[in-house]
Tab-separated table of C-alpha atoms in Angstrom:
chain	number	residue	atom	x	y	z
A	1	UNK	CA	62.581	-13.589	48.742
A	2	UNK	CA	59.983	-12.499	51.279
A	3	UNK	CA	56.513	-12.461	50.915
A	4	UNK	CA	55.650	-8.885	52.276
A	5	UNK	CA	54.897	-4.752	51.874
A	6	UNK	CA	57.742	-2.785	51.810
A	7	UNK	CA	57.428	0.000	55.056
A	8	UNK	CA	58.299	3.373	53.419
A	9	UNK	CA	55.025	3.012	51.103
A	10	UNK	CA	57.457	2.887	47.586
A	11	UNK	CA	55.790	0.220	45.965
A	12	UNK	CA	53.564	-2.865	46.112
A	13	UNK	CA	55.466	-5.139	45.714
A	14	UNK	CA	54.466	-9.115	46.198
A	15	UNK	CA	58.358	-9.843	47.091
A	16	UNK	CA	60.812	-8.148	49.218
A	17	UNK	CA	64.069	-7.307	47.342
A	18	UNK	CA	67.099	-7.594	49.509
A	19	UNK	CA	69.952	-5.472	47.951
A	20	UNK	CA	67.144	-2.735	47.945
A	21	UNK	CA	66.494	-3.762	52.248
A	22	UNK	CA	69.913	-3.236	52.706
A	23	UNK	CA	70.070	-0.643	50.708
A	24	UNK	CA	67.722	1.107	53.252
A	25	UNK	CA	69.300	-0.614	56.114
A	26	UNK	CA	72.909	1.464	55.536
A	27	UNK	CA	70.775	4.427	53.941
A	28	UNK	CA	69.131	5.120	57.306
A	29	UNK	CA	72.599	4.224	59.709
A	30	UNK	CA	74.358	6.938	57.955
A	31	UNK	CA	71.281	8.279	58.808
A	32	UNK	CA	71.588	8.287	62.601
A	33	UNK	CA	75.281	8.328	62.433
A	34	UNK	CA	74.719	11.522	60.586
A	35	UNK	CA	72.369	13.173	63.560
A	36	UNK	CA	75.079	11.517	66.651
A	37	UNK	CA	77.327	14.180	65.763
A	38	UNK	CA	76.713	18.079	65.568
A	39	UNK	CA	80.535	19.061	63.891
A	40	UNK	CA	82.951	17.128	62.152
A	41	UNK	CA	84.354	15.605	58.944
A	42	UNK	CA	81.674	12.645	59.494
A	43	UNK	CA	78.954	14.450	59.403
A	44	UNK	CA	79.774	16.665	57.008
A	45	UNK	CA	80.748	13.847	54.411
A	46	UNK	CA	77.133	11.935	55.553
A	47	UNK	CA	75.124	14.851	54.844
A	48	UNK	CA	77.029	14.854	51.239
A	49	UNK	CA	74.573	11.699	50.059
A	50	UNK	CA	72.492	10.209	52.816
A	51	UNK	CA	69.445	12.594	51.783
A	52	UNK	CA	69.502	12.357	48.288
A	53	UNK	CA	70.326	8.240	48.446
A	54	UNK	CA	66.883	7.709	50.275
A	55	UNK	CA	65.231	9.949	47.348
A	56	UNK	CA	67.210	7.135	44.427
A	57	UNK	CA	66.660	4.600	46.206
A	58	UNK	CA	62.058	5.360	46.272
A	59	UNK	CA	62.933	5.586	42.767
A	60	UNK	CA	64.053	1.627	42.196
A	61	UNK	CA	60.767	0.167	42.730
A	62	UNK	CA	58.389	3.599	41.312
A	63	UNK	CA	55.073	2.315	40.101
A	64	UNK	CA	52.577	4.205	38.165
A	65	UNK	CA	50.035	0.580	37.573
A	66	UNK	CA	47.715	2.319	39.643
A	67	UNK	CA	45.201	4.967	38.588
A	68	UNK	CA	46.149	9.060	40.382
A	69	UNK	CA	43.644	8.349	43.269
A	70	UNK	CA	44.418	5.194	44.363
A	71	UNK	CA	48.374	5.874	44.194
A	72	UNK	CA	47.613	9.621	46.662
A	73	UNK	CA	45.332	7.239	48.817
A	74	UNK	CA	48.448	4.491	49.345
A	75	UNK	CA	50.639	6.923	49.823
A	76	UNK	CA	48.685	8.906	52.090
A	77	UNK	CA	48.768	5.337	54.010
A	78	UNK	CA	52.259	4.574	53.748
A	79	UNK	CA	54.026	8.644	54.016
A	80	UNK	CA	50.935	10.522	55.106
A	81	UNK	CA	49.205	8.983	58.392
A	82	UNK	CA	52.132	8.150	58.969
A	83	UNK	CA	54.490	11.481	59.595
A	84	UNK	CA	50.940	12.635	61.266
A	85	UNK	CA	50.333	10.128	63.905
A	86	UNK	CA	54.196	10.543	65.044
A	87	UNK	CA	54.744	14.185	65.303
A	88	UNK	CA	51.874	14.664	67.091
A	89	UNK	CA	52.882	11.749	69.338
A	90	UNK	CA	56.353	13.800	69.063
A	91	UNK	CA	54.697	16.979	69.684
A	92	UNK	CA	53.658	15.210	73.233
A	93	UNK	CA	56.239	13.213	73.956
A	94	UNK	CA	58.650	16.455	73.475
A	95	UNK	CA	56.113	18.788	75.733
A	96	UNK	CA	56.186	15.767	78.867
A	97	UNK	CA	60.388	15.709	78.320
A	98	UNK	CA	60.790	19.091	78.286
A	99	UNK	CA	58.946	19.381	81.738
A	100	UNK	CA	60.802	16.449	83.453
A	101	UNK	CA	63.711	17.515	82.218
A	102	UNK	CA	64.402	21.020	81.211
A	103	UNK	CA	67.188	21.267	79.119
A	104	UNK	CA	66.046	18.913	76.678
A	105	UNK	CA	64.504	21.991	75.133
A	106	UNK	CA	61.941	24.569	75.153
A	107	UNK	CA	58.728	24.182	75.434
A	108	UNK	CA	56.151	24.505	72.530
A	109	UNK	CA	53.132	26.583	70.885
A	110	UNK	CA	50.775	23.364	70.412
A	111	UNK	CA	48.911	25.948	67.880
A	112	UNK	CA	52.134	26.713	65.908
A	113	UNK	CA	53.365	23.329	66.251
A	114	UNK	CA	50.735	21.888	64.454
A	115	UNK	CA	49.945	24.271	61.865
A	116	UNK	CA	53.946	23.723	61.095
A	117	UNK	CA	52.839	19.635	60.810
A	118	UNK	CA	49.814	20.199	58.556
A	119	UNK	CA	52.066	22.436	56.585
A	120	UNK	CA	54.916	19.661	56.615
A	121	UNK	CA	57.934	22.522	56.015
A	122	UNK	CA	60.330	22.226	58.809
A	123	UNK	CA	62.758	24.751	58.551
A	124	UNK	CA	64.243	26.946	59.919
A	125	UNK	CA	64.453	24.775	62.763
A	126	UNK	CA	60.522	24.512	63.901
A	127	UNK	CA	59.974	20.416	63.720
A	128	UNK	CA	62.689	20.496	66.956
A	129	UNK	CA	60.195	18.090	68.502
A	130	UNK	CA	61.522	15.699	65.815
A	131	UNK	CA	63.234	17.269	62.616
A	132	UNK	CA	64.115	14.253	60.618
A	133	UNK	CA	59.848	13.679	60.432
A	134	UNK	CA	60.827	16.429	57.357
A	135	UNK	CA	61.574	13.705	55.560
A	136	UNK	CA	58.162	11.993	54.712
A	137	UNK	CA	56.040	14.833	53.832
A	138	UNK	CA	58.754	15.802	51.091
A	139	UNK	CA	58.452	12.219	50.230
A	140	UNK	CA	55.144	11.892	49.399
A	141	UNK	CA	54.747	15.367	47.774
A	142	UNK	CA	57.731	14.817	45.515
A	143	UNK	CA	56.202	11.075	44.780
A	144	UNK	CA	52.905	12.303	43.854
A	145	UNK	CA	55.160	14.396	41.241
A	146	UNK	CA	56.558	11.640	40.309
A	147	UNK	CA	53.514	9.487	39.626
A	148	UNK	CA	52.940	12.645	36.975
A	149	UNK	CA	56.333	12.561	34.801
A	150	UNK	CA	56.194	9.202	34.824
A	151	UNK	CA	52.527	8.879	33.332
A	152	UNK	CA	53.345	11.705	30.734
A	153	UNK	CA	56.537	9.650	29.789
A	154	UNK	CA	54.149	6.175	29.104
A	155	UNK	CA	52.334	9.148	26.952
A	156	UNK	CA	55.285	9.828	24.894
A	157	UNK	CA	55.645	6.167	23.492
A	158	UNK	CA	56.429	4.086	27.093
A	159	UNK	CA	59.573	3.985	29.132
A	160	UNK	CA	61.818	6.734	27.712
A	161	UNK	CA	65.182	7.286	28.620
A	162	UNK	CA	65.756	10.166	27.223
A	163	UNK	CA	62.870	12.585	28.378
A	164	UNK	CA	63.673	10.564	31.817
A	165	UNK	CA	66.729	12.204	31.502
A	166	UNK	CA	65.484	15.463	30.410
A	167	UNK	CA	63.518	15.910	33.495
A	168	UNK	CA	66.691	14.830	35.898
A	169	UNK	CA	68.735	17.798	33.710
A	170	UNK	CA	65.556	19.871	34.506
A	171	UNK	CA	64.996	19.734	38.346
A	172	UNK	CA	68.821	19.786	39.583
A	173	UNK	CA	68.781	23.519	36.917
A	174	UNK	CA	65.342	23.966	38.192
A	175	UNK	CA	66.134	23.104	42.005
A	176	UNK	CA	69.741	24.798	41.959
A	177	UNK	CA	68.364	28.155	40.504
A	178	UNK	CA	65.574	27.641	43.365
A	179	UNK	CA	68.154	27.177	46.243
A	180	UNK	CA	70.637	29.939	44.913
A	181	UNK	CA	67.809	32.544	44.481
A	182	UNK	CA	64.707	31.958	45.898
A	183	UNK	CA	64.524	31.579	50.001
A	184	UNK	CA	60.363	30.404	49.692
A	185	UNK	CA	58.783	28.037	51.892
A	186	UNK	CA	56.330	26.099	50.355
A	187	UNK	CA	54.162	22.727	51.800
A	188	UNK	CA	55.569	19.469	51.712
A	189	UNK	CA	58.424	21.619	51.420
A	190	UNK	CA	58.634	21.109	48.380
A	191	UNK	CA	61.669	23.456	47.385
A	192	UNK	CA	63.836	20.824	48.109
A	193	UNK	CA	61.278	18.063	46.501
A	194	UNK	CA	61.939	20.254	43.180
A	195	UNK	CA	65.787	19.425	43.254
A	196	UNK	CA	64.593	15.657	44.997
A	197	UNK	CA	62.736	14.368	41.739
A	198	UNK	CA	65.758	14.279	39.788
A	199	UNK	CA	67.411	12.365	42.426
A	200	UNK	CA	64.075	9.793	42.474
A	201	UNK	CA	63.886	10.354	38.782
A	202	UNK	CA	68.209	8.579	38.388
A	203	UNK	CA	67.398	5.561	40.977
A	204	UNK	CA	64.284	4.881	37.935
A	205	UNK	CA	66.502	5.270	35.577
A	206	UNK	CA	69.447	2.861	37.301
A	207	UNK	CA	66.967	0.120	38.278
A	208	UNK	CA	65.542	-0.076	34.639
A	209	UNK	CA	69.273	-0.006	33.671
A	210	UNK	CA	69.425	-3.366	35.474
A	211	UNK	CA	73.240	-2.775	36.762
A	212	UNK	CA	72.684	-5.155	39.417
A	213	UNK	CA	72.755	-7.894	36.671
A	214	UNK	CA	75.640	-6.146	34.640
A	215	UNK	CA	77.875	-6.325	38.172
A	216	UNK	CA	76.831	-9.956	39.088
A	217	UNK	CA	79.292	-10.997	36.622
A	218	UNK	CA	81.946	-9.098	38.641
A	219	UNK	CA	83.801	-10.719	41.394
A	220	UNK	CA	83.427	-9.622	44.502
A	221	UNK	CA	87.053	-7.667	45.157
A	222	UNK	CA	86.478	-5.701	41.899
A	223	UNK	CA	83.476	-4.799	43.043
A	224	UNK	CA	84.958	-3.928	46.703
A	225	UNK	CA	87.813	-2.087	44.490
A	226	UNK	CA	85.648	0.329	42.719
A	227	UNK	CA	83.556	1.153	45.998
A	228	UNK	CA	87.278	1.759	46.976
A	229	UNK	CA	87.576	4.223	43.821
A	230	UNK	CA	83.751	5.659	44.182
A	231	UNK	CA	84.629	6.855	48.311
A	232	UNK	CA	87.535	8.399	47.423
A	233	UNK	CA	86.414	10.572	44.180
A	234	UNK	CA	83.557	11.217	46.622
A	235	UNK	CA	85.029	12.330	49.654
A	236	UNK	CA	87.534	14.260	47.132
A	237	UNK	CA	84.733	16.169	45.990
A	238	UNK	CA	83.135	16.805	48.885
A	239	UNK	CA	85.508	18.334	50.879
A	240	UNK	CA	85.640	20.947	48.227
A	241	UNK	CA	82.245	21.629	48.562
A	242	UNK	CA	81.773	22.102	52.455
A	243	UNK	CA	79.081	21.795	54.352
A	244	UNK	CA	75.249	20.427	52.856
A	245	UNK	CA	72.215	20.052	54.168
A	246	UNK	CA	69.160	19.125	51.620
A	247	UNK	CA	67.031	19.577	54.855
A	248	UNK	CA	67.760	23.419	55.483
A	249	UNK	CA	68.328	24.077	51.530
A	250	UNK	CA	71.578	24.848	51.303
A	251	UNK	CA	73.837	22.760	49.271
A	252	UNK	CA	77.358	23.815	49.688
A	253	UNK	CA	79.232	25.916	48.033
A	254	UNK	CA	78.973	25.000	44.385
A	255	UNK	CA	75.921	22.942	43.915
A	256	UNK	CA	76.412	20.693	40.351
A	257	UNK	CA	79.574	19.258	42.887
A	258	UNK	CA	76.392	18.065	45.784
A	259	UNK	CA	74.595	16.428	42.946
A	260	UNK	CA	78.215	14.495	41.825
A	261	UNK	CA	79.022	13.518	45.240
A	262	UNK	CA	75.234	12.100	45.940
A	263	UNK	CA	75.606	9.854	42.447
A	264	UNK	CA	79.150	8.867	43.465
A	265	UNK	CA	78.668	8.175	47.140
A	266	UNK	CA	74.981	6.909	46.632
A	267	UNK	CA	76.414	4.528	43.697
A	268	UNK	CA	78.989	3.764	46.645
A	269	UNK	CA	75.989	2.659	48.770
A	270	UNK	CA	74.908	0.647	46.502
A	271	UNK	CA	77.727	-0.872	45.352
A	272	UNK	CA	77.880	-1.513	49.497
A	273	UNK	CA	74.323	-3.158	49.363
A	274	UNK	CA	75.120	-5.188	46.502
A	275	UNK	CA	78.100	-7.267	48.328
A	276	UNK	CA	76.054	-7.594	51.747
A	277	UNK	CA	73.203	-8.079	50.112
A	278	UNK	CA	72.344	-11.644	52.252
A	279	UNK	CA	72.971	-9.697	55.491
A	280	UNK	CA	69.773	-10.386	57.531
A	281	UNK	CA	70.779	-7.331	60.254
A	282	UNK	CA	70.748	-4.839	57.289
A	283	UNK	CA	68.003	-6.573	55.576
A	284	UNK	CA	66.074	-6.354	59.158
A	285	UNK	CA	67.173	-2.565	60.155
A	286	UNK	CA	65.878	-1.750	56.281
A	287	UNK	CA	62.608	-3.452	56.447
A	288	UNK	CA	62.885	-1.263	59.581
A	289	UNK	CA	63.377	2.282	58.051
A	290	UNK	CA	60.590	4.066	58.629
A	291	UNK	CA	60.618	2.888	62.793
A	292	UNK	CA	63.780	4.025	63.175
A	293	UNK	CA	63.385	6.903	61.274
A	294	UNK	CA	60.578	8.552	63.457
A	295	UNK	CA	62.336	7.621	66.503
A	296	UNK	CA	65.886	7.527	66.440
A	297	UNK	CA	65.886	11.397	67.508
A	298	UNK	CA	65.461	10.863	70.996
A	299	UNK	CA	67.458	8.626	72.337
A	300	UNK	CA	70.296	10.499	69.884
A	301	UNK	CA	69.304	14.118	71.513
A	302	UNK	CA	69.854	12.145	75.266
A	303	UNK	CA	73.599	10.834	74.487
A	304	UNK	CA	73.956	14.183	72.762
A	305	UNK	CA	72.276	16.542	75.866
A	306	UNK	CA	71.958	14.272	78.266
A	307	UNK	CA	74.059	11.334	79.320
A	308	UNK	CA	77.413	13.102	80.738
A	309	UNK	CA	80.101	10.782	79.159
A	310	UNK	CA	78.174	11.286	75.599
A	311	UNK	CA	77.678	14.440	75.817
A	312	UNK	CA	81.155	15.728	76.439
A	313	UNK	CA	82.402	13.483	73.527
A	314	UNK	CA	80.037	14.629	70.957
A	315	UNK	CA	80.936	18.101	71.179
A	316	UNK	CA	84.166	17.866	69.976
A	317	UNK	CA	83.556	14.638	67.546
A	318	UNK	CA	86.619	16.724	65.869
A	319	UNK	CA	88.934	15.396	68.694
A	320	UNK	CA	87.854	11.687	68.474
A	321	UNK	CA	90.696	10.049	67.400
A	322	UNK	CA	91.057	6.067	65.690
A	323	UNK	CA	94.479	4.913	66.152
């Protein structure tokens, strides 16, 4: 264990948990890879689980051991303030790059851009200066909602598993209804946040079940077999459901299939984090996940739109073979 404070601000703890750092590292690598490809099967597969997976991980160490004011202040320091800073930085950098390299994008309306930042909603595609930043205000708002849910769980008799299961079902049900019938653009992108509450609560349930200790008795080959089965079933359901993307408020053809895919492939990532728990590289990547999240857009766009070789290659990812 290493003395530290978790970068993403999900919980202030005295010691880091290596496999959770590895899980964050795996998750952020999938996010980068999903943004590298504009089309193709790999992008569709990654988008079928990568955002919900990070919300599940957020639930692993969620705590309400502080008062609501202190909780909000700490979340603001670790999520909202970094979001504001990197949004302003990205707007300035994006605007400079548009002047230097006109093909980089369209000039920004500064007043409208800063209003968008404060509102915290990227839909449909108005955070073009750094679209991945939408995740931070959404996580901020979702965390606050989960705080009150967990407070209610405590008040009705401590950590109540059945209560959380009901909340998960209600969150997913309401999220699906909103996605299908209500085209809303809420502050902090909470139209998606309502749906993501279920994944944070799933993470809390998962972590409280002490699943990590339960799998310790299994040998690595058995874990690898479980991983293979989860990947196969998850990929199959993903192919049936079609393309889904949380940010643009689309959960595929059948929303419940998106939930299943997210849980299956997310579980596969968790098993991977158990198997590679001692990977120093993945731990370091996980510890730097916030920095990677807020900055990876610019090198990705460079390879997609400016660098001639990769621009041509990434424009037709379906033609990439691994023979």
